[in-house]
């Protein structure tokens, strides 16, 4: 590793060896990306996954969200497993992660990894939309417009489409 990267990796390693979840997450990020300017730190998906799992077991919320992505997409050498992804999404969503709320809402809406449930999808979209997540605002607007997961509300649907469009969601600009 070159200079500061070696220093950062060494500091992360010392802290991770002492059980620091943030350090385990940082090391996992380095190994997952192969962040290096030399060959001293090669990309190692298996080690990255092990470190993410250790950090997640210690309550590291960003690790929960990242593990959900890994299992949802089948990356980092793991088999795609949407049931496991939904579990990690649930943990992160329950702690207020708007991206996890959006992903979990999509899983409920599409019946991936969980039983299809429009009411749950709508609730998850509502939580993320309340945090100004434009994708959730647009998805929730579609549910209000169609009446999926609850009563139809065209006025609220238009309001949400407008908010999402204002936030830069290009798809919402055409609704």
Coordinates of C-alpha atoms in Angstrom, one line a residue:
X1 CA 0.0 0.0 0.0
X2 CA 1.1 3.5 -0.6
X3 CA 1.7 5.9 2.3
X4 CA -1.7 7.0 3.7
X5 CA -3.6 4.0 2.5
X6 CA -1.2 1.7 4.4
X7 CA -1.7 3.9 7.5
X8 CA -5.5 3.8 7.1
X9 CA -5.6 0.1 6.6
X10 CA -3.3 -0.5 9.6
X11 CA -5.4 1.7 11.8
X12 CA -8.6 0.0 10.6
X13 CA -7.1 -3.4 11.2
X14 CA -5.9 -2.6 14.8
X15 CA -9.4 -1.2 15.7
X16 CA -11.2 -4.1 14.0
X17 CA -9.0 -6.5 16.0
X18 CA -10.3 -4.8 19.1
X19 CA -13.9 -5.3 18.0
X20 CA -14.7 -1.9 16.5
X21 CA -17.6 -2.4 14.0
X22 CA -16.9 0.9 12.2
X23 CA -13.3 -0.3 11.5
X24 CA -14.6 -3.7 10.3
X25 CA -16.9 -1.9 7.9
X26 CA -14.1 0.4 6.7
X27 CA -11.8 -2.6 6.1
X28 CA -14.6 -4.4 4.3
X29 CA -15.0 -1.4 2.0
X30 CA -11.3 -1.4 1.2
X31 CA -11.2 -5.2 0.5
X32 CA -14.5 -5.0 -1.4
X33 CA -13.2 -2.3 -3.7
X34 CA -9.6 -3.5 -3.8
X35 CA -8.7 0.0 -2.8
X36 CA -5.0 0.2 -3.4
X37 CA -2.3 1.7 -5.4
X38 CA -0.2 -1.4 -5.3
X39 CA -0.7 -5.1 -5.0
X40 CA -0.5 -5.2 -1.2
X41 CA -4.3 -5.0 -0.8
X42 CA -6.0 -7.0 -3.5
X43 CA -9.8 -7.1 -3.9
X44 CA -11.1 -9.9 -1.6
X45 CA -14.9 -10.3 -1.7
X46 CA -14.9 -13.2 0.7
X47 CA -12.9 -11.3 3.4
X48 CA -15.1 -8.2 2.7
X49 CA -18.2 -10.2 3.2
X50 CA -16.9 -11.7 6.4
X51 CA -16.1 -8.3 7.8
X52 CA -19.5 -6.9 6.8
X53 CA -21.2 -9.8 8.6
X54 CA -19.1 -9.2 11.7
X55 CA -19.9 -5.5 11.7
X56 CA -23.6 -6.2 11.1
X57 CA -23.6 -8.7 14.0
X58 CA -22.4 -5.8 16.2
X59 CA -25.3 -3.6 15.1
X60 CA -23.5 -1.6 12.3
X61 CA -26.5 -0.2 10.4
X62 CA -24.6 0.6 7.2
X63 CA -23.4 -3.1 7.1
X64 CA -27.1 -4.2 7.3
X65 CA -27.9 -2.1 4.2
X66 CA -24.9 -3.2 2.3
X67 CA -25.5 -6.9 3.1
X68 CA -29.1 -6.5 1.8
X69 CA -27.7 -5.2 -1.5
X70 CA -25.1 -8.0 -1.6
X71 CA -27.8 -10.7 -1.2
X72 CA -30.4 -8.9 -3.4
X73 CA -27.9 -8.7 -6.3
X74 CA -25.8 -11.8 -5.7
X75 CA -22.5 -9.9 -5.5
X76 CA -19.3 -10.3 -3.5
X77 CA -19.2 -14.0 -4.3
X78 CA -22.6 -14.7 -2.6
X79 CA -25.5 -16.4 -4.2
X80 CA -28.5 -14.2 -4.8
X81 CA -30.9 -14.7 -1.9
X82 CA -33.8 -12.3 -1.8
X83 CA -35.2 -13.8 1.5
X84 CA -31.9 -13.0 3.3
X85 CA -31.8 -9.6 1.5
X86 CA -35.3 -8.8 2.8
X87 CA -34.3 -9.7 6.3
X88 CA -31.3 -7.3 6.2
X89 CA -33.4 -4.6 4.5
X90 CA -36.0 -5.0 7.3
X91 CA -33.3 -4.4 10.0
X92 CA -32.0 -1.3 8.2
X93 CA -35.5 0.0 7.4
X94 CA -36.6 -0.4 11.0
X95 CA -33.7 1.8 12.0
X96 CA -34.8 4.5 9.5
X97 CA -32.6 3.9 6.5
X98 CA -34.6 5.4 3.7
X99 CA -32.8 3.5 1.0
X100 CA -33.6 0.2 2.8
X101 CA -37.2 1.3 3.2
X102 CA -37.4 1.9 -0.5
X103 CA -35.8 -1.4 -1.3
X104 CA -38.0 -3.3 1.1
X105 CA -41.1 -1.5 -0.3
X106 CA -40.1 -2.7 -3.8
X107 CA -39.7 -6.2 -2.5
X108 CA -43.2 -6.2 -1.0
X109 CA -44.6 -4.6 -4.1
X110 CA -43.0 -7.2 -6.4
X111 CA -43.2 -10.2 -4.0
X112 CA -39.4 -10.8 -4.1
X113 CA -38.0 -12.4 -0.9
X114 CA -41.3 -11.7 0.9
X115 CA -45.0 -12.4 0.2
X116 CA -46.4 -9.7 -2.1
X117 CA -48.1 -7.2 0.1
X118 CA -49.2 -3.8 -1.3
X119 CA -50.2 -2.5 2.2
X120 CA -46.7 -3.2 3.5
X121 CA -45.2 -1.8 0.3
X122 CA -47.2 1.4 0.7
X123 CA -46.2 1.7 4.4
X124 CA -42.5 1.4 3.5
X125 CA -42.8 3.9 0.7
X126 CA -44.5 6.3 3.1
X127 CA -41.6 6.1 5.6
X128 CA -39.0 6.7 2.9
X129 CA -41.1 9.4 1.2
X130 CA -41.4 11.3 4.5
X131 CA -37.5 11.5 4.4
X132 CA -37.6 13.1 1.0
X133 CA -36.7 10.0 -1.0
X134 CA -37.8 11.0 -4.5
X135 CA -38.0 7.4 -5.8
X136 CA -40.3 6.5 -2.9
X137 CA -42.4 9.6 -3.5
X138 CA -42.9 8.6 -7.1
X139 CA -43.6 5.0 -6.3
X140 CA -46.0 6.0 -3.5
X141 CA -47.8 8.4 -5.9
X142 CA -48.4 5.5 -8.3
X143 CA -49.9 3.5 -5.5
X144 CA -52.2 6.4 -4.5
X145 CA -53.1 6.9 -8.1
X146 CA -54.0 3.2 -8.6
X147 CA -55.4 2.5 -5.2
X148 CA -52.9 -0.4 -4.5
X149 CA -52.4 -0.9 -0.8
X150 CA -55.0 1.5 0.3
X151 CA -57.6 4.0 -1.0
X152 CA -57.1 5.9 -4.2
X153 CA -56.1 9.6 -3.8
X154 CA -55.4 11.4 -7.0
X155 CA -54.7 14.7 -5.3
X156 CA -52.0 13.3 -3.1
X157 CA -50.6 11.3 -6.0
X158 CA -50.2 14.5 -8.0
X159 CA -48.6 16.2 -5.0
X160 CA -46.1 13.4 -4.6
X161 CA -45.3 13.3 -8.3
X162 CA -44.6 17.0 -8.1
X163 CA -42.3 16.6 -5.1
X164 CA -40.4 13.8 -6.7
X165 CA -40.0 15.7 -10.0
X166 CA -38.8 18.8 -8.1
X167 CA -36.2 16.6 -6.4
X168 CA -34.9 15.5 -9.8
X169 CA -36.7 12.2 -10.4
X170 CA -36.9 12.4 -14.2
X171 CA -39.6 9.6 -14.4
X172 CA -41.9 11.6 -12.1
X173 CA -41.7 14.6 -14.4
X174 CA -43.7 12.6 -17.0
X175 CA -46.5 11.4 -14.7

